[in-house]
mmCIF file of C-alpha atoms in Angstrom:
data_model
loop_
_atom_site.group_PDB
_atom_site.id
_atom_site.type_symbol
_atom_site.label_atom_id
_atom_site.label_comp_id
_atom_site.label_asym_id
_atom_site.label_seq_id
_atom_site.Cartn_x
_atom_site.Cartn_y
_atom_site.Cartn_z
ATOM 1 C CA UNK A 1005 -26.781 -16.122 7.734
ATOM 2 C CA UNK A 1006 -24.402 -15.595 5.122
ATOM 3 C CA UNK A 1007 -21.988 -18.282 3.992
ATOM 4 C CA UNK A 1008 -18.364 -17.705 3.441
ATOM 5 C CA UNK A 1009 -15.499 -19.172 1.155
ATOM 6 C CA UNK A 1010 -12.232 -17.943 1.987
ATOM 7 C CA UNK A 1011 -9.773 -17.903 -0.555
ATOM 8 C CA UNK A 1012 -5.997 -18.010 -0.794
ATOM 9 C CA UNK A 1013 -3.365 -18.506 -2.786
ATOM 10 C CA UNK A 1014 -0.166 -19.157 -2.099
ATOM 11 C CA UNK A 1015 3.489 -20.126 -2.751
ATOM 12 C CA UNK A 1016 6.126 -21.688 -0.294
ATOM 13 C CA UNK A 1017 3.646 -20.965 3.059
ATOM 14 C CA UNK A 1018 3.997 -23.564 5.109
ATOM 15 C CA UNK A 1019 5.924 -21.461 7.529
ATOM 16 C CA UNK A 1020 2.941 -19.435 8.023
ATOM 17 C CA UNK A 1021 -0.190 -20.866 6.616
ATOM 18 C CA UNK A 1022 -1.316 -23.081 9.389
ATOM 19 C CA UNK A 1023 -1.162 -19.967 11.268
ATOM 20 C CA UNK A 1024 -3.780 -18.295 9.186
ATOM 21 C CA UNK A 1025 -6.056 -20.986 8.574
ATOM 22 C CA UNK A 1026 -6.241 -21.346 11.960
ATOM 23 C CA UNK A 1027 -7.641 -17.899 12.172
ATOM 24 C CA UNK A 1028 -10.108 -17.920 9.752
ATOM 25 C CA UNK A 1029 -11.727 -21.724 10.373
ATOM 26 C CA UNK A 1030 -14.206 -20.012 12.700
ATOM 27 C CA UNK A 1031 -15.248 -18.416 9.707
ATOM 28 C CA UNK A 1032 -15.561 -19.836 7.077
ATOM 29 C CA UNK A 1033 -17.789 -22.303 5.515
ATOM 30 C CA UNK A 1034 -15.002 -23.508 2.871
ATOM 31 C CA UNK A 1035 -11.484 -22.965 2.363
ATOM 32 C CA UNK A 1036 -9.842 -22.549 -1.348
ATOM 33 C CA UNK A 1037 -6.581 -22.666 -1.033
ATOM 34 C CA UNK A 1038 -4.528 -22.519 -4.911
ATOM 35 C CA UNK A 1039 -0.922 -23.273 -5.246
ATOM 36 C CA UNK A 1040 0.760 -21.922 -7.837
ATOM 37 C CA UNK A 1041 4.082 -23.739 -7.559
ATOM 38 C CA UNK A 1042 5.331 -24.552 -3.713
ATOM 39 C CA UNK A 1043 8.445 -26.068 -3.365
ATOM 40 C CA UNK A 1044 7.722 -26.735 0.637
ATOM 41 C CA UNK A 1045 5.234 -28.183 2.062
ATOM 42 C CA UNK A 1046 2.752 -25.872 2.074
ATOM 43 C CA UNK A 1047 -0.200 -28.128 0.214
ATOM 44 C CA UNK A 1048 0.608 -30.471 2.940
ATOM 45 C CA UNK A 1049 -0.113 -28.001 5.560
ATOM 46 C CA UNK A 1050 -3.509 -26.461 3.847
ATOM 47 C CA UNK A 1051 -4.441 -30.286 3.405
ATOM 48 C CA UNK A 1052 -5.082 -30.330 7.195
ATOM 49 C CA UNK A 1053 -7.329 -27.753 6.569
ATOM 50 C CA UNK A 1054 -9.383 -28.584 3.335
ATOM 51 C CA UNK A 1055 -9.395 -30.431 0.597
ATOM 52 C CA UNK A 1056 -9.992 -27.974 -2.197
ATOM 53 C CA UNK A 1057 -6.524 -27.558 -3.248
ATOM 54 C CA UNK A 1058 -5.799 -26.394 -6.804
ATOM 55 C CA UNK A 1059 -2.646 -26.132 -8.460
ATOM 56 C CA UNK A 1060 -2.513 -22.842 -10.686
ATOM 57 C CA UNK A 1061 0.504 -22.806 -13.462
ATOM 58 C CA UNK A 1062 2.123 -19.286 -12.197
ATOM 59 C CA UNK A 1063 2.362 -16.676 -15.407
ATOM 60 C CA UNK A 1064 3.259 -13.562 -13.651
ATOM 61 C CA UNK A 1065 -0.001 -12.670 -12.775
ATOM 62 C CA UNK A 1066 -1.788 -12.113 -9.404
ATOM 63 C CA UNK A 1067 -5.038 -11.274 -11.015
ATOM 64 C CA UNK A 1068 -4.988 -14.318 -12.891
ATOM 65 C CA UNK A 1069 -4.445 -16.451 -9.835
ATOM 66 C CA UNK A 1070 -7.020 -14.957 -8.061
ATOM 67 C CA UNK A 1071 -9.829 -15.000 -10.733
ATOM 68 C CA UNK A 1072 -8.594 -18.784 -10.782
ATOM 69 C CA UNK A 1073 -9.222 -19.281 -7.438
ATOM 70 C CA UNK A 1074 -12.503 -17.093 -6.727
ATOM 71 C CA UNK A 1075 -14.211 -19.490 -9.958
ATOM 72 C CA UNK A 1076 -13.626 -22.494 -7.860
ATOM 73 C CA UNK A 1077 -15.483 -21.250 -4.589
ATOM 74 C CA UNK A 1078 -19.420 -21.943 -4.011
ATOM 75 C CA UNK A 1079 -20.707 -19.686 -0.891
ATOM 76 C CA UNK A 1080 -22.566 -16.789 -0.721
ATOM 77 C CA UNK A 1081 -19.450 -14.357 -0.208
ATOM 78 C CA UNK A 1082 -14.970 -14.518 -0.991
ATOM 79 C CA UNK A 1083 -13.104 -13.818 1.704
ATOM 80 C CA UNK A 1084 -10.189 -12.702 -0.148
ATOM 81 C CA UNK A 1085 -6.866 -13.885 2.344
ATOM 82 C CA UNK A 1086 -3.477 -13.730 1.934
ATOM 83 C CA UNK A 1087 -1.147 -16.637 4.043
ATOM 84 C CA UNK A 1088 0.588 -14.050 6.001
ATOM 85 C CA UNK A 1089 -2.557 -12.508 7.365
ATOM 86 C CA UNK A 1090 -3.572 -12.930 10.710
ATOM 87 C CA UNK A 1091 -7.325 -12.058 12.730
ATOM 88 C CA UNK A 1092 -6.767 -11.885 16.367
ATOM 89 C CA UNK A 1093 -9.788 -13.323 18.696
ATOM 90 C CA UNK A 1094 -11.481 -10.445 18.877
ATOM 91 C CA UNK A 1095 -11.661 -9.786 15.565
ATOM 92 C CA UNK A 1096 -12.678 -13.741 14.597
ATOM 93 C CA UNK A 1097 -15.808 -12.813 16.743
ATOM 94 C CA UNK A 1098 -16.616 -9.527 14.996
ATOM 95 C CA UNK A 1099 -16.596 -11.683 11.763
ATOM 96 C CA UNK A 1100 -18.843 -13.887 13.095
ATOM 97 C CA UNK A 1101 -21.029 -11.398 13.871
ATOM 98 C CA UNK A 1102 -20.632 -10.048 10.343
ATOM 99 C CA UNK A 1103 -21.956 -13.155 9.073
ATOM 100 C CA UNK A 1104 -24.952 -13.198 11.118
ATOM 101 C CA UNK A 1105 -26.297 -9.650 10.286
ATOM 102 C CA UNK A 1106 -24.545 -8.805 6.249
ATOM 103 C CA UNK A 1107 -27.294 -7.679 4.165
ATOM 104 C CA UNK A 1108 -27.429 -9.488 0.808
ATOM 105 C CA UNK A 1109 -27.487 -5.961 -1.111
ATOM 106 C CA UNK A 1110 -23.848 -5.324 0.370
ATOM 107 C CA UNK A 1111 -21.618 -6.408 -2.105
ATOM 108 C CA UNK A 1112 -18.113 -5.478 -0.587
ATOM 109 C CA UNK A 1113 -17.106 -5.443 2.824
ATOM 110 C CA UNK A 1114 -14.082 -3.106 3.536
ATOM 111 C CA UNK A 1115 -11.571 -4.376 6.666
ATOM 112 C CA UNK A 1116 -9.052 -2.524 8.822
ATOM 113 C CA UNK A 1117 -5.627 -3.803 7.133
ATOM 114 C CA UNK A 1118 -3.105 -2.848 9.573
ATOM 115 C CA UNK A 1119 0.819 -2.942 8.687
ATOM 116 C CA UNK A 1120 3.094 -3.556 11.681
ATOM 117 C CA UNK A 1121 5.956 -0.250 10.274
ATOM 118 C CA UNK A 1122 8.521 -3.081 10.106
ATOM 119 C CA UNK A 1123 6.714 -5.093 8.177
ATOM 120 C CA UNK A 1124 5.502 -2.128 5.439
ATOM 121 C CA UNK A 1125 6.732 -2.674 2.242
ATOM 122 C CA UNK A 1126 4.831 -0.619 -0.322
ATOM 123 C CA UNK A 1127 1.807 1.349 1.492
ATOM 124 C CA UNK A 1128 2.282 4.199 3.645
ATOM 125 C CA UNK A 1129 -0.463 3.779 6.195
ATOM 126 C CA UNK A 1130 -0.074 1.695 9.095
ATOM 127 C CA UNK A 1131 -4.101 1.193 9.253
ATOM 128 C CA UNK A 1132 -6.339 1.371 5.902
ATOM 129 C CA UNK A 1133 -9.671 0.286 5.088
ATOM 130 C CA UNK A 1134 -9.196 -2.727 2.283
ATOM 131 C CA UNK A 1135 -12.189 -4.495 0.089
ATOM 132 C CA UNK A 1136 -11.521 -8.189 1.414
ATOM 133 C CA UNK A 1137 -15.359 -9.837 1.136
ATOM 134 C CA UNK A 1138 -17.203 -10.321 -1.681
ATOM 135 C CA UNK A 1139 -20.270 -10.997 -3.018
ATOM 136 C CA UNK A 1140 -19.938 -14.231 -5.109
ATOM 137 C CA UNK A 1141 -22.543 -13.430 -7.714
ATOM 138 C CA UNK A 1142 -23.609 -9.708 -8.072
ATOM 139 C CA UNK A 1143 -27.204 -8.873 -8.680
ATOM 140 C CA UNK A 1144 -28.206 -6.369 -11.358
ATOM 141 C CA UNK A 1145 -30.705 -3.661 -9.984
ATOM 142 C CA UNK A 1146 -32.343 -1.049 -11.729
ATOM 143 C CA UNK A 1147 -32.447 2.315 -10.229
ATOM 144 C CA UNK A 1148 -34.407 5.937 -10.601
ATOM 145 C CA UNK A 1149 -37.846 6.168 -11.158
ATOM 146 C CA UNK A 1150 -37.367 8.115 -14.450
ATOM 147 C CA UNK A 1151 -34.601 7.688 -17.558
ATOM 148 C CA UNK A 1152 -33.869 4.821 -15.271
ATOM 149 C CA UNK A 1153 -30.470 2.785 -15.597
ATOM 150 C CA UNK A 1154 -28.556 0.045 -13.944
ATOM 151 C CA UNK A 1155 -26.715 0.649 -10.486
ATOM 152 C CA UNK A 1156 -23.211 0.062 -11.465
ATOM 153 C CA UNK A 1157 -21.567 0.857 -8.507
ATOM 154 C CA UNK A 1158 -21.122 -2.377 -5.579
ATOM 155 C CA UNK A 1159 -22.979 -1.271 -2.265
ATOM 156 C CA UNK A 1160 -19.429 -1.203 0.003
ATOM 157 C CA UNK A 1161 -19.691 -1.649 4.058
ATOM 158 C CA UNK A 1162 -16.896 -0.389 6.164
ATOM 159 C CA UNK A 1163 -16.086 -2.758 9.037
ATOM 160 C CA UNK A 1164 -14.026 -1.960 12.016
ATOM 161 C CA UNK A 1165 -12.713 -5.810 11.757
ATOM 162 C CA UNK A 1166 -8.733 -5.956 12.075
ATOM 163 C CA UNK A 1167 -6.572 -7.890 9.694
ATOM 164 C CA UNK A 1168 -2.959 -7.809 10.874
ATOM 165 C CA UNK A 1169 -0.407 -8.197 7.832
ATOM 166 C CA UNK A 1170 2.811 -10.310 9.059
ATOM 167 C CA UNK A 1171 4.990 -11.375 6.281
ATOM 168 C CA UNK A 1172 8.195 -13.208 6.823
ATOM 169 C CA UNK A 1173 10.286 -11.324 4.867
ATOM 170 C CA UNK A 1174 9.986 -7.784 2.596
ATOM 171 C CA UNK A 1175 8.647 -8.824 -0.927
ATOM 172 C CA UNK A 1176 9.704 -5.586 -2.784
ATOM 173 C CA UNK A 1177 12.436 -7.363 -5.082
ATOM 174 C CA UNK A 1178 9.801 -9.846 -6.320
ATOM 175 C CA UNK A 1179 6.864 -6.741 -6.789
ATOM 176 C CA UNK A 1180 9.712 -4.337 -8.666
ATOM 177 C CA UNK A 1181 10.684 -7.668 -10.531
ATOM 178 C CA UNK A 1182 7.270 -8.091 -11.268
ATOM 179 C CA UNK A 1183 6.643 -3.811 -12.033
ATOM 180 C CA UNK A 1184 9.788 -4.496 -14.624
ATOM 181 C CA UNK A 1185 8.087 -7.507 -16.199
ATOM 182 C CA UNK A 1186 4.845 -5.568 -16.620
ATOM 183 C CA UNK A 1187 6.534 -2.687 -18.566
ATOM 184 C CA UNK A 1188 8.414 -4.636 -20.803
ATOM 185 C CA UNK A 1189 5.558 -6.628 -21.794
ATOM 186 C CA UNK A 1190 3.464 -3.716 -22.355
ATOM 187 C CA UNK A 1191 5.064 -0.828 -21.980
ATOM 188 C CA UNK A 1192 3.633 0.887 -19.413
ATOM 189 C CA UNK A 1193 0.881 0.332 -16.424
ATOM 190 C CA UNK A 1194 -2.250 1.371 -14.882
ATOM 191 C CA UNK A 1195 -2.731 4.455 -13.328
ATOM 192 C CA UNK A 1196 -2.678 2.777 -9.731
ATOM 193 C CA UNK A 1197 -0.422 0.426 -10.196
ATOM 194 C CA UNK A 1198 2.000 3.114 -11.806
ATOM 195 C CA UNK A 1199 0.918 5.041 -8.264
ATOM 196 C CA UNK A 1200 2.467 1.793 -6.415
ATOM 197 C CA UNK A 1201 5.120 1.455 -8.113
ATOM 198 C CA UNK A 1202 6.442 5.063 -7.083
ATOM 199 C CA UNK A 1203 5.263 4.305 -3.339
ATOM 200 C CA UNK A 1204 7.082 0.980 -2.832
ATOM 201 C CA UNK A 1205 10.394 2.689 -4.744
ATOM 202 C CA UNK A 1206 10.321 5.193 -2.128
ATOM 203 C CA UNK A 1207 9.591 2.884 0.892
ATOM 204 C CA UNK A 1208 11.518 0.002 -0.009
ATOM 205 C CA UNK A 1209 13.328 0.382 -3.216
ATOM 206 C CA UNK A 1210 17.455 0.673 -3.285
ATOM 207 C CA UNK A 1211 19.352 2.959 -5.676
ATOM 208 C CA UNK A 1212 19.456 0.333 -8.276
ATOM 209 C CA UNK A 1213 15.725 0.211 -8.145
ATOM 210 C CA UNK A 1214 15.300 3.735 -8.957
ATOM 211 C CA UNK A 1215 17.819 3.797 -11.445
ATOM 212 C CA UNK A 1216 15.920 1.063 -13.580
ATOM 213 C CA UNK A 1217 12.636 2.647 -12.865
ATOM 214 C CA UNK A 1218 14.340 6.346 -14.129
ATOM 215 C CA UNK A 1219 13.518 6.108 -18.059
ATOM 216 C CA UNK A 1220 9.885 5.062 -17.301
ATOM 217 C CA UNK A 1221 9.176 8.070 -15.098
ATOM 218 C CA UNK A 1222 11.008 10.412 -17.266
ATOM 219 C CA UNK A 1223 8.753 9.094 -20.342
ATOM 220 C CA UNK A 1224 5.599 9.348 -18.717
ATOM 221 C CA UNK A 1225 6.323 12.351 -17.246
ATOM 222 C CA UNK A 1226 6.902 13.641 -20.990
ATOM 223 C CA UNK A 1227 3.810 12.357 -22.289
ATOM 224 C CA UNK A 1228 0.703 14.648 -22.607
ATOM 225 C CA UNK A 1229 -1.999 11.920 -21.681
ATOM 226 C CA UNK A 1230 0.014 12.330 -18.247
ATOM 227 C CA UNK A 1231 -2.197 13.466 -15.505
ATOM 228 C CA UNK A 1232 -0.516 16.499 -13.161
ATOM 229 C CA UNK A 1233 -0.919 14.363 -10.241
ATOM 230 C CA UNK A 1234 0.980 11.410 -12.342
ATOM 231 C CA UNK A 1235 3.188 13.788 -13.389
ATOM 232 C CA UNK A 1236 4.469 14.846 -9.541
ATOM 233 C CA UNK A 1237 4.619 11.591 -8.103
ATOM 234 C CA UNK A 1238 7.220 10.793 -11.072
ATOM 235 C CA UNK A 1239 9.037 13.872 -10.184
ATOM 236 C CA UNK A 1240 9.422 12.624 -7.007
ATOM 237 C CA UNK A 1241 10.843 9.538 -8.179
ATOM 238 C CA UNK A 1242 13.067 11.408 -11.002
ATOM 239 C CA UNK A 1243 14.214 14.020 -8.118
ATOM 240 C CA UNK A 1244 15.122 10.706 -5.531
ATOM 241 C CA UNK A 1245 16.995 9.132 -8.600
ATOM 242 C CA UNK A 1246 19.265 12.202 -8.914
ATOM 243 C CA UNK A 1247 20.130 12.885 -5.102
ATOM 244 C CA UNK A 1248 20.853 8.726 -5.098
ATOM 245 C CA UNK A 1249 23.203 9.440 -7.931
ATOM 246 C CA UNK A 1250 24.671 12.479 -6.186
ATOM 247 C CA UNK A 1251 23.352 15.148 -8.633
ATOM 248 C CA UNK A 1252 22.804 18.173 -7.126
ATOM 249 C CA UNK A 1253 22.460 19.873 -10.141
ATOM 250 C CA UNK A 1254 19.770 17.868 -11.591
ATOM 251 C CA UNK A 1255 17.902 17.833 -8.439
ATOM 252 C CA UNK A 1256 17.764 21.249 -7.905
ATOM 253 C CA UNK A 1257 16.692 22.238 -11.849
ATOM 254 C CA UNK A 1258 13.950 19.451 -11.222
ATOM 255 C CA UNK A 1259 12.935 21.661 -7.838
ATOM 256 C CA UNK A 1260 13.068 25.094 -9.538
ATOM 257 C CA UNK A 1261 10.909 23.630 -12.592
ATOM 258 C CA UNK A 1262 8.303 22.674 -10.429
ATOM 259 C CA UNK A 1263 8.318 25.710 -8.700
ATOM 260 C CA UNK A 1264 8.114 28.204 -11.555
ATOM 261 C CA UNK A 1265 5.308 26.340 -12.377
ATOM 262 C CA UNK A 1266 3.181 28.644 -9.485
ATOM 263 C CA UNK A 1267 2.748 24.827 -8.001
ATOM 264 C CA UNK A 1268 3.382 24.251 -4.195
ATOM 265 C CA UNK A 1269 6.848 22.133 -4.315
ATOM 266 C CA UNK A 1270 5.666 18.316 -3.029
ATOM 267 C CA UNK A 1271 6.923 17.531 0.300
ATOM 268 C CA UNK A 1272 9.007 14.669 -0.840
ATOM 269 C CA UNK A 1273 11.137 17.288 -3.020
ATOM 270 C CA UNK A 1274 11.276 19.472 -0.283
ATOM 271 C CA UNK A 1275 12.796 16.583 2.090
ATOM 272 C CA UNK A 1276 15.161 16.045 -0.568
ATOM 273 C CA UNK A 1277 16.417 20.139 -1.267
ATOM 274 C CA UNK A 1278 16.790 19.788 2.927
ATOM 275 C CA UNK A 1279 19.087 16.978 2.107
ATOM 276 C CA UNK A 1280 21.265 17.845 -0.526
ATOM 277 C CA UNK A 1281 21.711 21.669 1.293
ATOM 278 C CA UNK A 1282 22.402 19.714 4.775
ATOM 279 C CA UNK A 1283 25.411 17.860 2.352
ATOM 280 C CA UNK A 1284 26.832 21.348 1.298
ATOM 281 C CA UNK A 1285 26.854 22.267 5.103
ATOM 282 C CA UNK A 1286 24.077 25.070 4.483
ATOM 283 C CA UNK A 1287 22.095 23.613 7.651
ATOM 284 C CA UNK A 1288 20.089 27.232 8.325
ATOM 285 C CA UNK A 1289 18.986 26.773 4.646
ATOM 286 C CA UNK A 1290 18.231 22.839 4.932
ATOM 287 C CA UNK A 1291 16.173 23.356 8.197
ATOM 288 C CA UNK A 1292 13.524 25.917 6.107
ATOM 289 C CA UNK A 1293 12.903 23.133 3.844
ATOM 290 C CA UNK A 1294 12.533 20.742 5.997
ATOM 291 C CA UNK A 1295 10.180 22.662 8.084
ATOM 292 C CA UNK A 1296 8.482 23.340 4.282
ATOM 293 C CA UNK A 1297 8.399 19.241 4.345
ATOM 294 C CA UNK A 1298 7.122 18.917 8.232
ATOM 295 C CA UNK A 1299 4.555 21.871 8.092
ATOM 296 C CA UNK A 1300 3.189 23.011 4.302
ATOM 297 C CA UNK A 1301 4.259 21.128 1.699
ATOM 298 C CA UNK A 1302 1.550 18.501 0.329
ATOM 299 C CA UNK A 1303 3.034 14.207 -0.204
ATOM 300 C CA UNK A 1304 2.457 12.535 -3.295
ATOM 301 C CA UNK A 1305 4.163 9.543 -2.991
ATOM 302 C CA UNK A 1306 5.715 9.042 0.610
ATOM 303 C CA UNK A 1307 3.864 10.276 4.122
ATOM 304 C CA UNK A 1308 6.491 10.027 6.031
ATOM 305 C CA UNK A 1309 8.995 12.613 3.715
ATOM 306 C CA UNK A 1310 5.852 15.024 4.829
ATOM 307 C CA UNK A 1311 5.878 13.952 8.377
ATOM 308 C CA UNK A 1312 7.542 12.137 11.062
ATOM 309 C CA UNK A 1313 10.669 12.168 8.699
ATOM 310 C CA UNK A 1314 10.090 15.659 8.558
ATOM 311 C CA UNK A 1315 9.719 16.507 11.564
ATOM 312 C CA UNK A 1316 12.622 14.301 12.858
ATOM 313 C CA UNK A 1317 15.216 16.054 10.816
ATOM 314 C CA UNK A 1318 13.560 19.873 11.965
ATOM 315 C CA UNK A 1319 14.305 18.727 15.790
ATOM 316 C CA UNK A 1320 17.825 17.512 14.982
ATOM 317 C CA UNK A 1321 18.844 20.511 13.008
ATOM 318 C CA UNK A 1322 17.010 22.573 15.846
ATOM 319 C CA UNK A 1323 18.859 21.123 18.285
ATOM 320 C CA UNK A 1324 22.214 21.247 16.221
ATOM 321 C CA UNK A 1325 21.723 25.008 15.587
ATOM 322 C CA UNK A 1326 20.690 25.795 18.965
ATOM 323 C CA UNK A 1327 17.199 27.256 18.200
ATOM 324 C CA UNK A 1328 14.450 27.957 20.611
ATOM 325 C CA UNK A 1329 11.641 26.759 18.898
ATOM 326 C CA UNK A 1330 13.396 23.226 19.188
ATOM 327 C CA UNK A 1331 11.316 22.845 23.013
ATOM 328 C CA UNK A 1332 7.550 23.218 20.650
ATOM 329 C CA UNK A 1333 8.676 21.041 18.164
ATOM 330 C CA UNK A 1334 9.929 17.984 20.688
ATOM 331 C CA UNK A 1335 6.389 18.372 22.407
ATOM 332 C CA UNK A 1336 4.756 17.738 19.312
ATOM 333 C CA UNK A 1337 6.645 15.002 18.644
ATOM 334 C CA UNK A 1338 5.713 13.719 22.193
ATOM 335 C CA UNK A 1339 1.886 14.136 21.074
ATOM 336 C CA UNK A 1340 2.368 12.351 17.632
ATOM 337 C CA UNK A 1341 3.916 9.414 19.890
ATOM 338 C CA UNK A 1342 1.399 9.101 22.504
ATOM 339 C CA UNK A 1343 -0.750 9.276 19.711
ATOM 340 C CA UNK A 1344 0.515 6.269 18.543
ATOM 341 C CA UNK A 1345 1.103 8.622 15.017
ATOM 342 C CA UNK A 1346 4.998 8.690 15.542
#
């Protein structure tokens, strides 16, 4: 059987860490927990639990924190956990039976991360598969029987094991604090965290979070190296910037440069021309692009703009204006809710 550390680290938990030790005791065969600066009791609470507690200097860095805390764990795999996290019953036994049948040539295990929609922050899925176990030490293997190389990529397994998230309160000020911090240091970001950073702006971020994100967009929207799916999602966030600042102007040239570019317009700027028209009291207008939003138009940065958003405003206006079609779009709606997709 397999043998599991699982890992944490945290900062002003105690509200919630008992909580998710609790759920994960079952499982695991040590706990890490690494503190990188608690003013509460927190330590005091994971010190019921274990006593491999760390204290980790904080520097900005998750990845840092968590390297820190994976060197200091001994089993076979890292259950990677965060303190608002919780595994129902059910799930604590589907772990256990994880343990009992993981073959040692899986290297990742992928869980069902599922965000409660008032508790989403930055990703827009509700349910998504996550990497959360790892293998501790990775085994080199050589592969093909001819001009033969070394396998490269992990061997990933994709569980059906729940992890509910349940944070306390939204973290988006600390991540765009932390986006800001990353761009002045260096002066730009990875191509997924850049991705993020566009997401959470659109999910959680206020005006004065798009207005300091703006200039970054804008430049790496400019630059060549910029790939054309980097280069929508920060039109979306250039086009959101202008309808926050009221410009219809700008948002509009931003729309009608994207589409002379033979390009299908995004859905997100598509939700936004439904907007702005809806403002100038051209509702017949603002209802065709927010069907364009609802029914054709492709999301880059934000699902919802593209979907029950969408679809939300196209019954109102329907409704508003009278139209017929307004009875099939309300019984979609009543699927996407039974469906638990609305």
């Amino acid at each position: 059987m397999a043998t599991i550390s699982v890992c944490l680290i945290v900062k002003d938990e105690e509200a919630v860490l008992g909580r998710c030790l609790d759920c994960l005791l079952p499982i695991a065969d040590e706990i890490v927990v690494v503190d990188t600066g608690s003013s509460d009791r927190t330590k005091e609470v994971a010190a019921n639990y274990t006593d491999k507690i760390y204290d980790f200097a904080w520097i900005s860095d998750f990845a840092a924190a968590r390297n820190f805390a994976f060197s200091k764990t001994k089993m076979d795999y890292i259950y990677s956990a965060d303190a608002d996290e919780v595994l129902a019953k059910q799930e604590q036994e589907k772990f256990l039976q994880l343990k009992q049948a993981l073959l040692p040539e899986i290297e990742i295990v992928q869980m069902v991360y599922v965000n409660p929609k008032d508790c989403n922050m930055v990703y827009n899925y509700t349910r998504e598969l996550r990497p959360k176990l790892f293998k501790r030490l990775r085994e080199f293997r050589w592969i093909d029987p001819i001009h033969e190389t070394v396998a490269l990529t992990p061997l990933v397994y994709d569980s059906d094991i729940e992890i509910l998230h349940l944070p306390q309160s939204n973290h988006a000020g600390r991540d765009f604090a932390a986006m800001e911090r990353v761009l002045a240091k260096d002066g730009t970001m990875s191509a997924r965290l850049y991705s993020m950073y566009a997401k959470e702006l659109y999910i959680s971020g206020e005006q004065e979070d798009f207005l300091r994100a703006e200039p970054y967009f804008r430049a790496r929207a400019a630059a060549p190296q910029t790939l054309p799916e980097e280069k929508l999602e920060a039109l979306c966030v250039l086009a959101k910037a202008a309808a926050l600042r009221k410009n219809t102007k700008e948002l509009f040239a931003l729309c009608l440069a994207e589409l002379a570019g033979s390009r299908n317009l995004p859905a997100e700027l598509a939700f936004l021309l439904g907007e702005a028209l809806e403002e100038e009291q051209k509702e017949e207008a603002a209802l065709e692009w927010y069907k364009k939003a609802a029914f054709e138009a492709e999301n880059y940065v934000c699902l919802s703009y593209g979907g029950t958003e969408a679809l939300r405003q196209v019954i109102r206006l329907c409704r508003k204006l009278g139209r017929e079609e307004t009875v099939q779009y309300e019984a979609y709606w009543k699927e996407l809710k039974e469906s638990g997709q609305a």
